Amino acid sequence: MKKILIINGGQVYDESTGKFNKTLTEWTSGFLRDNGYEVRIAKTAEHYDVTKEIDNFVWAEVIIFHTPIWWFQVPNRLKLYIDDVFQQGRGIIYKSDGRTRSNPEYNYGTGGLLQGRKYMITTSWNAPEGAFTIPGEIMYGFPPDKGVLYGFHIAMKFVGLSKLEGMHFYDVAKGLTPERLSHYHNTYLEHLKKLFGNQIHE
Protein backbone atom coordinates (compact mmCIF):
# COMPACT_ATOMS: atom_id res chain seq x y z
CA MET A 1 0.00 0.00 0.00
CA LYS A 2 1.92 3.00 -1.28
CA LYS A 3 -0.60 5.79 -1.97
CA ILE A 4 -1.17 8.18 0.92
CA LEU A 5 -3.45 11.23 1.11
CA ILE A 6 -2.56 13.66 3.90
CA ILE A 7 -5.26 16.13 4.91
CA ASN A 8 -4.02 19.18 6.81
CA GLY A 9 -7.01 20.40 8.81
CA GLY A 10 -5.17 23.28 10.46
CA GLN A 11 -6.31 26.82 9.86
CA VAL A 12 -5.69 30.34 11.11
CA TYR A 13 -8.26 31.71 13.55
CA ASP A 14 -7.73 34.11 16.43
CA GLU A 15 -4.70 32.79 18.38
CA SER A 16 -4.49 29.60 16.31
CA THR A 17 -1.90 29.84 13.55
CA GLY A 18 -2.08 26.37 11.97
CA LYS A 19 1.68 26.03 12.43
CA PHE A 20 1.69 22.80 14.44
CA ASN A 21 -0.49 20.89 11.97
CA LYS A 22 1.57 22.27 9.10
CA THR A 23 4.62 20.87 10.89
CA LEU A 24 2.91 17.50 11.38
CA THR A 25 2.07 17.42 7.68
CA GLU A 26 5.72 18.08 6.85
CA TRP A 27 6.93 15.36 9.25
CA THR A 28 4.49 12.88 7.75
CA SER A 29 5.07 13.66 4.10
CA GLY A 30 8.84 13.73 4.57
CA PHE A 31 8.91 10.35 6.31
CA LEU A 32 6.60 8.70 3.77
CA ARG A 33 8.34 10.07 0.70
CA ASP A 34 11.71 9.05 2.12
CA ASN A 35 10.30 5.53 2.42
CA GLY A 36 9.01 5.30 -1.12
CA TYR A 37 5.37 6.29 -0.66
CA GLU A 38 3.45 8.40 -3.15
CA VAL A 39 1.89 11.33 -1.29
CA ARG A 40 -0.83 13.83 -2.05
CA ILE A 41 -1.68 16.69 0.32
CA ALA A 42 -4.97 18.51 0.80
CA LYS A 43 -5.26 21.72 2.83
CA THR A 44 -8.78 22.31 4.05
CA ALA A 45 -8.13 25.95 4.93
CA GLU A 46 -7.44 26.71 1.25
CA HIS A 47 -9.73 26.53 -1.75
CA TYR A 48 -10.20 22.96 -2.92
CA ASP A 49 -11.86 21.31 -5.89
CA VAL A 50 -14.41 18.83 -4.55
CA THR A 51 -14.21 16.60 -7.62
CA LYS A 52 -10.42 16.41 -7.25
CA GLU A 53 -10.72 15.60 -3.54
CA ILE A 54 -13.21 12.81 -4.24
CA ASP A 55 -10.67 11.41 -6.69
CA ASN A 56 -8.00 11.68 -3.97
CA PHE A 57 -10.09 9.55 -1.63
CA VAL A 58 -10.58 6.90 -4.31
CA TRP A 59 -6.87 7.01 -5.23
CA ALA A 60 -5.53 6.77 -1.68
CA GLU A 61 -4.88 3.52 0.14
CA VAL A 62 -4.40 5.39 3.41
CA ILE A 63 -5.82 8.78 4.42
CA ILE A 64 -4.10 10.69 7.22
CA PHE A 65 -5.88 13.58 8.93
CA HIS A 66 -4.00 16.19 10.95
CA THR A 67 -6.31 18.49 12.88
CA PRO A 68 -6.47 20.77 15.87
CA ILE A 69 -9.48 20.51 18.17
CA TRP A 70 -11.46 23.71 18.63
CA TRP A 71 -14.24 23.87 21.18
CA PHE A 72 -14.23 20.08 21.42
CA GLN A 73 -14.79 19.60 17.69
CA VAL A 74 -12.77 19.57 14.48
CA PRO A 75 -12.39 23.04 12.88
CA ASN A 76 -15.14 24.37 10.62
CA ARG A 77 -13.12 24.09 7.42
CA LEU A 78 -12.28 20.42 8.01
CA LYS A 79 -15.92 19.69 8.79
CA LEU A 80 -16.98 21.50 5.60
CA TYR A 81 -14.39 19.53 3.60
CA ILE A 82 -15.77 16.22 4.91
CA ASP A 83 -19.35 17.34 4.28
CA ASP A 84 -18.53 18.42 0.72
CA VAL A 85 -16.43 15.42 -0.27
CA PHE A 86 -18.62 12.75 1.30
CA GLN A 87 -21.96 14.21 0.26
CA GLN A 88 -20.92 14.92 -3.32
CA GLY A 89 -19.09 11.59 -3.43
CA ARG A 90 -22.32 9.60 -3.27
CA GLY A 91 -22.01 6.73 -5.70
CA ILE A 92 -18.21 6.91 -5.50
CA ILE A 93 -17.33 7.08 -1.80
CA TYR A 94 -20.56 5.48 -0.60
CA LYS A 95 -23.55 4.04 -2.43
CA SER A 96 -26.25 4.48 0.22
CA ASP A 97 -26.75 4.34 3.98
CA GLY A 98 -26.79 0.54 3.68
CA ARG A 99 -30.40 -0.10 4.66
CA THR A 100 -33.21 -1.63 2.65
CA ARG A 101 -36.83 -0.50 2.74
CA SER A 102 -37.89 -4.02 3.64
CA ASN A 103 -35.70 -4.04 6.78
CA PRO A 104 -34.93 -0.40 7.63
CA GLU A 105 -33.77 -0.91 11.23
CA TYR A 106 -30.70 -2.91 10.22
CA ASN A 107 -27.40 -2.40 8.39
CA TYR A 108 -27.32 1.39 8.68
CA GLY A 109 -23.85 2.62 7.77
CA THR A 110 -22.86 -0.36 5.64
CA GLY A 111 -23.04 1.30 2.23
CA GLY A 112 -19.45 2.55 2.08
CA LEU A 113 -17.37 1.96 -1.04
CA LEU A 114 -13.89 2.51 0.43
CA GLN A 115 -13.48 -0.93 2.01
CA GLY A 116 -9.89 -2.12 2.14
CA ARG A 117 -8.60 1.42 2.66
CA LYS A 118 -7.44 2.82 5.98
CA TYR A 119 -7.33 6.14 7.78
CA MET A 120 -5.45 7.69 10.68
CA ILE A 121 -6.06 10.89 12.62
CA THR A 122 -3.83 13.02 14.81
CA THR A 123 -5.25 15.77 16.99
CA SER A 124 -3.64 18.71 18.74
CA TRP A 125 -5.08 20.21 21.90
CA ASN A 126 -4.72 23.16 24.20
CA ALA A 127 -5.94 20.74 26.89
CA PRO A 128 -3.28 18.90 28.87
CA GLU A 129 -3.37 15.11 28.92
CA GLY A 130 -4.54 15.27 32.53
CA ALA A 131 -7.88 16.68 31.38
CA PHE A 132 -8.63 13.13 30.22
CA THR A 133 -6.86 11.05 32.87
CA ILE A 134 -7.32 12.80 36.23
CA PRO A 135 -10.58 12.07 38.08
CA GLY A 136 -12.82 15.13 38.24
CA GLU A 137 -11.24 16.82 35.23
CA ILE A 138 -13.50 17.92 32.37
CA MET A 139 -13.00 14.96 30.00
CA TYR A 140 -12.06 12.27 32.50
CA GLY A 141 -13.07 8.86 31.21
CA PHE A 142 -13.57 10.05 27.64
CA PRO A 143 -10.25 9.92 25.75
CA PRO A 144 -10.30 11.64 22.36
CA ASP A 145 -11.16 8.57 20.28
CA LYS A 146 -14.12 7.66 22.49
CA GLY A 147 -15.22 11.23 23.18
CA VAL A 148 -14.73 14.21 20.88
CA LEU A 149 -13.75 12.06 17.88
CA TYR A 150 -16.50 9.46 18.21
CA GLY A 151 -18.62 10.97 15.43
CA PHE A 152 -15.57 11.41 13.21
CA HIS A 153 -14.71 7.72 13.50
CA ILE A 154 -18.29 6.72 12.72
CA ALA A 155 -18.23 8.89 9.58
CA MET A 156 -15.06 7.15 8.39
CA LYS A 157 -16.60 3.75 9.10
CA PHE A 158 -19.73 4.80 7.21
CA VAL A 159 -17.75 5.22 3.98
CA GLY A 160 -15.89 1.93 4.50
CA LEU A 161 -12.55 3.06 5.93
CA SER A 162 -10.88 1.09 8.72
CA LYS A 163 -8.93 2.77 11.51
CA LEU A 164 -5.20 2.86 12.09
CA GLU A 165 -4.04 3.98 15.51
CA GLY A 166 -3.42 7.72 15.55
CA MET A 167 -1.75 10.09 18.01
CA HIS A 168 -2.90 12.99 20.15
CA PHE A 169 -0.72 15.96 21.05
CA TYR A 170 -1.62 17.79 24.26
CA ASP A 171 -0.92 21.25 25.72
CA VAL A 172 0.17 22.59 22.35
CA ALA A 173 -1.14 26.15 22.66
CA LYS A 174 0.47 27.05 26.00
CA GLY A 175 3.03 24.35 26.70
CA LEU A 176 4.81 23.62 23.41
CA THR A 177 8.40 24.13 24.55
CA PRO A 178 11.28 23.20 22.22
CA GLU A 179 11.83 20.13 24.41
CA ARG A 180 8.18 19.05 24.12
CA LEU A 181 8.23 19.62 20.35
CA SER A 182 11.36 17.49 20.02
CA HIS A 183 9.77 14.75 22.12
CA TYR A 184 6.62 14.85 20.01
CA HIS A 185 8.70 14.69 16.83
CA ASN A 186 10.65 11.64 17.95
CA THR A 187 7.59 9.87 19.33
CA TYR A 188 5.58 10.54 16.19
CA LEU A 189 8.29 9.27 13.86
CA GLU A 190 8.50 6.08 15.91
CA HIS A 191 4.74 5.74 15.57
CA LEU A 192 4.99 6.13 11.79
CA LYS A 193 7.76 3.52 11.65
CA LYS A 194 5.47 1.01 13.37
CA LEU A 195 2.70 1.64 10.87
CA PHE A 196 4.69 2.24 7.70
CA GLY A 197 7.72 0.03 7.36
CA ASN A 198 7.82 -1.28 3.86
CA GLN A 199 4.03 -1.47 3.80
CA ILE A 200 0.96 -0.99 5.98
CA HIS A 201 0.60 -3.82 8.46
CA GLU A 202 -2.76 -5.53 8.13
Tab-separated table of C-alpha atoms in Angstrom, residues 4 6 21-41 64 66 185 188-189 192-193 196-197:
chain	number	residue	atom	x	y	z
A	4	ILE	CA	-1.167	8.184	0.924
A	6	ILE	CA	-2.563	13.662	3.901
A	21	ASN	CA	-0.487	20.892	11.970
A	22	LYS	CA	1.571	22.269	9.096
A	23	THR	CA	4.624	20.871	10.887
A	24	LEU	CA	2.912	17.496	11.383
A	25	THR	CA	2.073	17.418	7.683
A	26	GLU	CA	5.721	18.075	6.849
A	27	TRP	CA	6.929	15.360	9.253
A	28	THR	CA	4.491	12.876	7.753
A	29	SER	CA	5.070	13.657	4.101
A	30	GLY	CA	8.840	13.725	4.574
A	31	PHE	CA	8.905	10.347	6.307
A	32	LEU	CA	6.598	8.702	3.772
A	33	ARG	CA	8.345	10.072	0.697
A	34	ASP	CA	11.710	9.054	2.118
A	35	ASN	CA	10.300	5.528	2.423
A	36	GLY	CA	9.007	5.298	-1.124
A	37	TYR	CA	5.370	6.285	-0.664
A	38	GLU	CA	3.452	8.395	-3.146
A	39	VAL	CA	1.894	11.327	-1.294
A	40	ARG	CA	-0.833	13.830	-2.054
A	41	ILE	CA	-1.682	16.689	0.323
A	64	ILE	CA	-4.103	10.689	7.222
A	66	HIS	CA	-4.003	16.189	10.953
A	185	HIS	CA	8.705	14.693	16.827
A	188	TYR	CA	5.579	10.535	16.193
A	189	LEU	CA	8.293	9.274	13.860
A	192	LEU	CA	4.995	6.126	11.789
A	193	LYS	CA	7.756	3.516	11.648
A	196	PHE	CA	4.693	2.242	7.698
A	197	GLY	CA	7.724	0.034	7.358
